[in-house]
Amino acid sequence: MNKPFAIFTIALLALACGKEVDPTAMNSNPFDPQYNGENVFVFDTTYTQIITIPGGAIVNHVIAVHVKEELLPEGAAYAVRAVRVGTGEVTILNPDPPNSNSFKYQKVNPVVGVPECVRLSLFNNGSSARPEQICATL
Amino acid sequence: MSKAAQRITETMRACARVCIRTWPKSRTHGWMKALFLAACAHAQLSTFVFAQSTGTLRITCEPQATFSYVLDGKYRQKDREITLMEGPHRLVFWAPERRMLDTTISVAPNAVRELRIQLRYSEEFISYNKKLRRYERDNRLLKYGTPALVLGSFAWFGVSVYRGIDAQNDLDRMRTEYAESTNPAGITDLKDAQIPDANKRLRQARVMAGVSGGLMIGTGALWYYLKKSRSERKPPVFEDKEKARFDGLAFVPSNDGHGVWMAALTIPLR
C-alpha cells in the first residue's frame, strides 16, 4: 500500500515542480531577434580604401567592426547583414580576414564629413538577429 | 345415471330374483339365504356406484416441468392426465415462483377434456427478482465497474504524468536549444510556437494529473467502501409464500395409503 502511494506522491511532486518557461524572458542569445543584452558589434575604425583598377581607381569608405564572440554561443558560425541607413541597401558580410570576428563594410564614393550609418545584425540561415546601428564619419 | 349403468343394475336385479326363486328350499338354511340376499344387496349397491361415469382431464400447464396441483382440496399430484368422476372438481394449481390458480372444472362423462393453464409469476417472486437483479447489478458494479474506474483513472493519471514529464523535458531541451542556437528564425519559432506549446502541454498535463489523481483516490476510496459495505450485505432470499399456502392445502398420501395434512405458517419478521 505504501509503495503505490509513494510513487503517486513522487509523480505528483515531479509534475508540480516542473516549471513553465516564459518566452518573453528569454532574450540572452545574441542571435535572438529580441536580444536584450549588450551590443554585439564594436566599431573598430573607418578609413578610405583606394582600389586601383585598369584605367583608374575606386575609392571606398570602409567601416571596420568586430563581433564580441564571448557573447555568442561557443563555436558559432555566422555572417553579418548590413543595411545602409537611408537607402536600405543590403549587404551580407563575411569575416575579413576569414575565420575571424572582424568585418568590413565598404561603400563606394565616400563623402567626407558626412556620417555613414549601417545597421548590422548577425545573419544565419536566411534570417537575421537584432540590428545595431553603427555610424562612421570620415 | 347413464343408460349403461341402468342396464347393469336391471340385469343384476333380475339375476337376484332368479337366484332366490330357483334356490332349493329343502337344502337351504336360513342363514345361507340371508347371506345370499346380503350379497345380492351388495351387488345392487355396487351397481349404483358403477353408475357414476368418469371423464378424463388432460392437463397442460405452464411451467410444464414443475407444476403440481391439489385435487378437490385433498390430493396433491402432478399427473398430466387424470380420470375423475363426472361433475365439478376443484383444482388448485401451483408451481415454484408462480401464483396459485384456484379453479373448478366440470368433468363430462366419457369424455376427454383438455385443460390449459398458464400460471403467472407471484408478486413475491417479481419483487425478489427485482431485488436480485439490483443486487447482481450492484455486485457487477463492485466487481467490474469500480475497479475499472480505478484502473481507468490510474491509467489517465499515468498518461498525464508521462505527458507532463515529456513536456517538462521538452522545455528543458528548448532552454538549452535557445542558449545554443545560432539560427534567428529558429529562435523565433522556438519562442513563438514551440515553447508556448510545451507550456500548454505542461499546464494541461498538470491539471489532468490533478483531476485524475483525485479521481483515482476517490474511486479507490469508493471501491474500498463498496467492497466493505457489500461484504456485509446478504443476497436477497426468495420466500415462496405461495408454496406455503399451497402446501397448506395438500393431502400427501403415504405408502400405506394413509396420509397427512400439510400446513404451513408464514410469520413475516420484517
Coordinates of C-alpha atoms in Angstrom, one line a residue:
Chain A
M1 CA 0.0 0.0 0.0
N2 CA 2.9 2.3 0.8
K3 CA 4.8 1.8 -2.4
P4 CA 2.0 2.9 -4.8
F5 CA 1.2 5.8 -2.5
A6 CA 4.9 6.8 -2.6
I7 CA 5.0 6.5 -6.4
F8 CA 1.9 8.6 -6.7
T9 CA 3.3 11.3 -4.4
I10 CA 6.6 11.4 -6.3
A11 CA 4.8 11.6 -9.6
L12 CA 2.7 14.5 -8.4
L13 CA 5.6 16.3 -6.9
A14 CA 7.7 15.9 -10.0
L15 CA 4.8 17.3 -12.0
A16 CA 4.2 20.1 -9.5
C17 CA 7.9 21.1 -9.5
G18 CA 8.0 21.4 -13.3
K19 CA 8.2 25.0 -14.3
E20 CA 6.9 26.7 -17.4
V21 CA 9.2 28.8 -19.5
D22 CA 8.4 32.4 -20.1
P23 CA 9.5 33.1 -23.7
T24 CA 9.4 36.8 -23.2
A25 CA 12.1 36.4 -20.5
M26 CA 14.4 34.6 -22.9
N27 CA 16.5 37.3 -24.5
S28 CA 20.0 36.5 -23.7
N29 CA 21.0 34.9 -27.0
P30 CA 22.6 37.5 -29.5
F31 CA 21.0 35.5 -32.3
D32 CA 17.6 36.2 -30.9
P33 CA 15.8 39.0 -32.8
Q34 CA 14.6 40.1 -29.4
Y35 CA 18.0 40.1 -27.8
N36 CA 18.2 42.5 -24.9
G37 CA 21.8 42.3 -23.9
E38 CA 24.9 44.5 -24.6
N39 CA 25.9 45.4 -28.1
V40 CA 27.4 42.6 -30.1
F41 CA 29.2 44.9 -32.7
V42 CA 32.1 47.1 -31.7
F43 CA 33.2 49.8 -34.0
D44 CA 36.9 49.5 -34.7
T45 CA 37.9 52.1 -37.3
T46 CA 36.9 53.8 -40.5
Y47 CA 39.0 54.8 -43.4
T48 CA 39.2 55.1 -47.2
Q49 CA 40.5 52.4 -49.3
I50 CA 41.7 53.0 -52.8
I51 CA 41.5 50.2 -55.2
T52 CA 43.4 50.5 -58.4
I53 CA 41.8 49.1 -61.5
P54 CA 42.8 49.3 -65.1
G55 CA 42.0 52.8 -66.3
G56 CA 41.6 54.4 -62.9
A57 CA 41.0 53.9 -59.2
I58 CA 38.0 53.3 -56.9
V59 CA 37.8 54.9 -53.5
N60 CA 35.8 53.0 -50.8
H61 CA 34.7 54.1 -47.4
V62 CA 35.5 51.2 -45.1
I63 CA 33.8 50.8 -41.7
A64 CA 35.6 48.1 -39.7
V65 CA 33.8 46.4 -36.8
H66 CA 34.3 43.2 -34.8
V67 CA 31.9 41.0 -33.0
K68 CA 32.1 40.2 -29.3
E69 CA 32.4 36.5 -29.7
E70 CA 32.3 36.0 -26.0
L71 CA 28.6 36.8 -26.1
L72 CA 27.9 34.2 -28.7
P73 CA 27.4 30.5 -28.2
E74 CA 30.6 28.6 -28.4
G75 CA 31.8 27.7 -31.9
A76 CA 29.0 29.7 -33.6
A77 CA 29.4 30.3 -37.3
Y78 CA 27.7 33.4 -38.7
A79 CA 27.7 36.2 -41.2
V80 CA 26.7 39.8 -40.8
R81 CA 23.9 41.5 -42.6
A82 CA 24.4 45.2 -43.2
V83 CA 21.6 47.5 -44.2
R84 CA 22.6 51.0 -45.2
V85 CA 20.6 53.6 -43.4
G86 CA 18.8 55.9 -45.8
T87 CA 18.8 53.7 -48.9
G88 CA 18.0 50.3 -47.4
E89 CA 20.8 48.7 -49.4
V90 CA 21.5 45.2 -48.0
T91 CA 24.9 43.6 -48.0
I92 CA 26.0 40.3 -46.5
L93 CA 29.4 40.5 -44.9
N94 CA 31.8 37.6 -44.4
P95 CA 34.7 37.7 -41.9
D96 CA 37.7 39.7 -43.1
P97 CA 40.2 38.2 -42.6
P98 CA 38.4 34.8 -42.9
N99 CA 37.7 32.8 -39.7
S100 CA 38.0 35.9 -37.6
N101 CA 35.5 38.0 -35.8
S102 CA 36.3 41.2 -37.9
F103 CA 34.0 42.5 -40.6
K104 CA 34.5 45.4 -43.0
Y105 CA 31.6 47.3 -44.6
Q106 CA 32.6 49.1 -47.8
K107 CA 30.8 51.9 -49.5
V108 CA 31.9 53.5 -52.8
N109 CA 32.2 57.2 -53.3
P110 CA 32.7 58.4 -49.8
V111 CA 31.7 61.9 -48.7
V112 CA 34.0 63.5 -46.2
G113 CA 32.3 64.9 -43.1
V114 CA 29.0 63.1 -43.7
P115 CA 28.3 60.3 -41.3
E116 CA 27.7 56.9 -42.9
C117 CA 25.4 54.7 -40.9
V118 CA 24.7 51.0 -41.3
R119 CA 22.5 48.6 -39.4
L120 CA 24.4 45.4 -38.6
S121 CA 22.9 42.2 -37.5
L122 CA 24.1 38.6 -37.1
F123 CA 22.9 36.5 -40.0
N124 CA 22.4 32.8 -40.4
N125 CA 20.1 30.6 -42.4
G126 CA 18.5 33.4 -44.2
S127 CA 17.4 35.2 -41.0
S128 CA 19.0 38.0 -39.0
A129 CA 19.2 38.9 -35.3
R130 CA 18.7 42.2 -33.6
P131 CA 20.2 45.0 -35.7
E132 CA 22.7 47.5 -34.2
Q133 CA 23.4 50.8 -35.9
I134 CA 26.9 52.0 -36.3
C135 CA 27.9 55.3 -37.8
A136 CA 31.3 56.5 -39.0
T137 CA 32.4 59.8 -40.4
L138 CA 35.5 60.4 -42.5
Chain B
M1 CA -77.2 -42.1 -14.1
S2 CA -76.2 -43.4 -17.5
K3 CA -78.1 -45.9 -19.6
A4 CA -75.3 -48.4 -19.4
A5 CA -75.3 -48.3 -15.6
Q6 CA -79.1 -48.6 -15.5
R7 CA -78.8 -51.7 -17.8
I8 CA -76.3 -53.3 -15.5
T9 CA -78.5 -52.6 -12.4
E10 CA -81.6 -54.1 -14.1
T11 CA -79.6 -57.2 -15.1
M12 CA -78.3 -57.7 -11.5
R13 CA -81.8 -57.3 -10.0
A14 CA -83.1 -59.9 -12.4
C15 CA -80.4 -62.3 -11.6
A16 CA -81.0 -61.9 -7.8
R17 CA -84.7 -62.6 -8.3
V18 CA -84.0 -65.7 -10.4
C19 CA -81.5 -66.9 -7.8
I20 CA -84.0 -66.6 -4.9
R21 CA -86.8 -68.3 -6.8
T22 CA -84.7 -71.2 -8.1
W23 CA -82.8 -71.9 -4.9
P24 CA -83.9 -75.4 -3.5
K25 CA -85.8 -74.7 -0.3
S26 CA -85.2 -78.1 1.3
R27 CA -81.4 -77.7 1.2
T28 CA -81.4 -74.1 2.2
H29 CA -80.6 -73.0 5.7
G30 CA -82.0 -69.7 6.8
W31 CA -78.5 -68.2 7.4
M32 CA -77.4 -69.1 3.9
K33 CA -80.4 -67.4 2.4
A34 CA -79.7 -64.3 4.4
L35 CA -76.1 -64.3 3.3
F36 CA -77.2 -64.8 -0.3
L37 CA -79.6 -61.9 0.0
A38 CA -76.9 -59.7 1.5
A39 CA -74.6 -60.5 -1.4
C40 CA -77.4 -59.5 -3.8
A41 CA -77.9 -56.3 -1.9
H42 CA -74.2 -55.6 -2.1
A43 CA -74.4 -56.2 -5.8
Q44 CA -77.3 -53.8 -6.0
L45 CA -75.3 -51.2 -4.1
S46 CA -72.3 -51.8 -6.4
T47 CA -74.3 -51.2 -9.5
F48 CA -75.3 -47.9 -8.0
V49 CA -71.6 -47.0 -7.6
F50 CA -70.6 -48.2 -11.0
A51 CA -73.4 -46.0 -12.3
Q52 CA -71.2 -42.8 -11.7
S53 CA -69.5 -42.3 -15.0
T54 CA -66.0 -40.9 -15.3
G55 CA -64.2 -38.4 -17.6
T56 CA -60.6 -37.7 -18.4
L57 CA -58.9 -34.5 -17.8
R58 CA -55.7 -33.8 -19.8
I59 CA -53.8 -31.0 -18.2
T60 CA -51.3 -28.8 -20.0
C61 CA -49.8 -26.3 -17.5
E62 CA -47.1 -23.8 -18.0
P63 CA -44.5 -24.3 -16.4
Q64 CA -44.8 -27.9 -17.5
A65 CA -41.9 -29.4 -15.6
T66 CA -42.6 -28.1 -12.1
F67 CA -46.3 -27.6 -11.7
S68 CA -48.4 -29.6 -9.3
Y69 CA -52.0 -29.3 -8.2
V70 CA -54.3 -30.2 -5.4
L71 CA -57.4 -32.0 -6.5
D72 CA -60.6 -31.4 -4.6
G73 CA -58.7 -30.0 -1.7
K74 CA -57.1 -33.3 -0.8
Y75 CA -54.7 -34.9 -3.2
R76 CA -51.6 -33.3 -4.3
Q77 CA -50.3 -34.7 -7.6
K78 CA -48.5 -34.0 -10.8
D79 CA -50.2 -36.3 -13.3
R80 CA -50.8 -34.8 -16.7
E81 CA -53.9 -36.9 -17.3
I82 CA -56.4 -37.9 -14.7
T83 CA -59.7 -39.8 -14.7
L84 CA -62.3 -38.2 -12.5
M85 CA -65.9 -38.8 -11.7
E86 CA -68.2 -36.8 -13.7
G87 CA -69.2 -33.4 -12.2
P88 CA -67.3 -30.4 -10.8
H89 CA -63.9 -30.7 -9.3
R90 CA -61.8 -28.1 -7.6
L91 CA -58.2 -27.9 -8.8
V92 CA -55.6 -25.6 -7.3
F93 CA -52.5 -25.3 -9.5
W94 CA -49.2 -24.1 -8.4
A95 CA -45.5 -24.1 -9.5
P96 CA -42.4 -22.7 -7.8
E97 CA -42.2 -18.9 -8.2
R98 CA -45.8 -18.8 -9.6
R99 CA -49.1 -17.8 -8.2
M100 CA -51.7 -20.4 -7.2
L101 CA -54.6 -20.8 -9.5
D102 CA -57.8 -22.0 -7.9
T103 CA -60.4 -23.2 -10.4
T104 CA -63.3 -25.5 -10.6
I105 CA -63.5 -27.8 -13.6
S106 CA -66.6 -29.7 -14.7
V107 CA -65.8 -33.2 -15.9
A108 CA -68.0 -34.5 -18.6
P109 CA -68.7 -38.3 -18.6
N110 CA -66.9 -40.5 -21.0
A111 CA -65.0 -37.5 -22.5
V112 CA -61.5 -36.2 -22.6
R113 CA -61.2 -32.6 -21.7
E114 CA -58.1 -30.5 -22.5
L115 CA -57.2 -28.1 -19.7
R116 CA -54.7 -25.4 -20.5
I117 CA -53.3 -23.4 -17.6
Q118 CA -50.8 -20.6 -17.6
L119 CA -49.5 -19.8 -14.1
R120 CA -48.4 -16.2 -13.6
Y121 CA -45.4 -15.3 -11.6
S122 CA -46.1 -14.4 -8.0
E123 CA -45.8 -10.9 -6.6
E124 CA -43.1 -12.2 -4.2
F125 CA -41.1 -13.6 -7.0
I126 CA -41.4 -10.5 -9.1
S127 CA -40.3 -8.4 -6.1
Y128 CA -37.5 -10.9 -5.3
N129 CA -36.4 -10.9 -8.9
K130 CA -36.1 -7.1 -8.9
K131 CA -34.1 -7.2 -5.7
L132 CA -31.9 -10.0 -7.1
R133 CA -31.3 -8.0 -10.3
R134 CA -30.4 -4.9 -8.3
Y135 CA -28.1 -7.0 -6.1
E136 CA -26.4 -8.6 -9.1
R137 CA -26.1 -5.2 -10.8
D138 CA -24.5 -3.8 -7.7
N139 CA -22.2 -6.8 -7.5
R140 CA -21.3 -6.4 -11.1
L141 CA -20.6 -2.7 -10.4
L142 CA -18.4 -3.7 -7.5
K143 CA -16.7 -6.5 -9.3
Y144 CA -16.0 -4.8 -12.6
G145 CA -17.2 -1.2 -12.5
T146 CA -15.4 0.3 -9.6
P147 CA -12.1 -1.4 -10.3
A148 CA -12.4 -0.4 -14.0
L149 CA -12.9 3.2 -12.8
V150 CA -9.8 3.0 -10.5
L151 CA -7.8 1.4 -13.3
G152 CA -9.1 4.0 -15.8
S153 CA -8.2 6.9 -13.5
F154 CA -4.9 5.3 -12.7
A155 CA -4.1 5.0 -16.5
W156 CA -5.3 8.5 -17.0
F157 CA -3.1 9.7 -14.2
G158 CA -0.1 7.8 -15.6
V159 CA -0.6 9.2 -19.1
S160 CA -1.0 12.7 -17.6
V161 CA 2.2 12.4 -15.6
Y162 CA 4.0 11.0 -18.6
R163 CA 2.8 13.9 -20.7
G164 CA 3.8 16.4 -18.1
I165 CA 7.3 14.9 -17.7
D166 CA 7.5 14.8 -21.5
A167 CA 6.5 18.5 -21.8
Q168 CA 8.9 19.4 -19.0
N169 CA 11.7 17.5 -20.8
D170 CA 10.8 19.4 -24.0
L171 CA 11.0 22.7 -22.1
D172 CA 14.4 21.8 -20.7
R173 CA 15.6 20.9 -24.1
M174 CA 14.3 24.1 -25.6
R175 CA 16.1 26.1 -22.9
T176 CA 19.3 24.5 -23.9
E177 CA 18.4 24.9 -27.6
Y178 CA 17.8 28.6 -27.1
A179 CA 21.1 29.1 -25.4
E180 CA 23.0 27.3 -28.1
S181 CA 21.1 28.2 -31.2
T182 CA 22.7 30.4 -33.9
N183 CA 19.6 30.5 -36.1
P184 CA 17.5 33.6 -35.6
A185 CA 14.5 32.2 -37.4
G186 CA 14.8 29.0 -35.4
I187 CA 14.9 31.0 -32.1
T188 CA 11.8 33.0 -33.2
D189 CA 9.9 29.7 -33.9
L190 CA 11.1 28.3 -30.6
K191 CA 9.8 31.3 -28.7
D192 CA 6.6 31.9 -30.7
A193 CA 5.4 28.4 -31.2
Q194 CA 7.4 25.6 -29.6
I195 CA 7.8 26.9 -26.1
P196 CA 4.2 28.1 -25.7
D197 CA 3.0 24.7 -27.0
A198 CA 5.2 22.9 -24.5
N199 CA 4.0 25.2 -21.8
K200 CA 0.4 24.5 -22.7
R201 CA 1.0 20.7 -22.7
L202 CA 2.7 21.0 -19.3
R203 CA -0.3 23.0 -17.9
Q204 CA -2.8 20.6 -19.3
A205 CA -0.9 17.6 -18.0
R206 CA -0.7 19.2 -14.6
V207 CA -4.4 19.8 -14.5
M208 CA -5.2 16.4 -15.8
A209 CA -2.8 14.8 -13.3
G210 CA -4.6 16.6 -10.5
V211 CA -8.0 15.6 -11.7
S212 CA -7.1 12.0 -12.5
G213 CA -5.2 11.7 -9.2
G214 CA -8.2 13.0 -7.3
L215 CA -10.4 10.7 -9.3
M216 CA -8.1 7.8 -8.6
I217 CA -8.1 8.5 -4.9
G218 CA -11.9 9.0 -4.9
T219 CA -12.6 5.8 -6.9
G220 CA -10.2 3.9 -4.8
A221 CA -11.9 5.0 -1.7
L222 CA -15.3 4.3 -3.2
W223 CA -14.1 0.8 -4.2
Y224 CA -12.9 0.1 -0.7
Y225 CA -16.1 1.5 0.8
L226 CA -18.3 -0.5 -1.5
K227 CA -16.3 -3.7 -1.1
K228 CA -16.6 -3.3 2.7
S229 CA -20.3 -2.5 2.7
R230 CA -21.2 -5.1 0.1
S231 CA -19.4 -7.8 2.0
E232 CA -21.8 -7.2 4.9
R233 CA -24.9 -7.4 2.7
K234 CA -26.6 -10.6 2.1
P235 CA -28.2 -11.5 -1.2
P236 CA -31.9 -11.5 -1.3
V237 CA -33.7 -14.7 -0.4
F238 CA -36.8 -15.8 -2.1
E239 CA -39.6 -16.7 0.3
D240 CA -42.2 -18.5 -1.7
K241 CA -45.3 -17.7 0.3
E242 CA -47.5 -19.2 -2.4
K243 CA -45.7 -22.5 -1.8
A244 CA -46.5 -22.3 1.9
R245 CA -50.1 -21.6 1.1
F246 CA -50.2 -24.4 -1.4
D247 CA -48.6 -26.9 0.9
G248 CA -51.2 -26.0 3.5
L249 CA -53.9 -27.2 1.1
A250 CA -52.3 -30.5 0.3
F251 CA -53.1 -34.0 1.5
V252 CA -50.0 -36.1 0.9
P253 CA -50.7 -39.8 0.7
S254 CA -48.2 -42.1 2.3
N255 CA -47.1 -45.5 1.2
D256 CA -49.5 -47.4 3.4
G257 CA -52.4 -45.5 2.0
H258 CA -52.8 -43.1 4.8
G259 CA -51.8 -39.5 4.5
V260 CA -51.1 -36.4 6.4
W261 CA -52.5 -32.9 6.1
M262 CA -49.8 -30.4 5.4
A263 CA -50.0 -27.0 7.0
A264 CA -47.7 -24.0 6.8
L265 CA -47.5 -20.8 8.7
T266 CA -45.6 -17.8 7.5
I267 CA -44.5 -15.2 10.0
P268 CA -43.3 -12.0 8.4
L269 CA -40.3 -11.0 10.5
R270 CA -39.9 -7.6 8.9

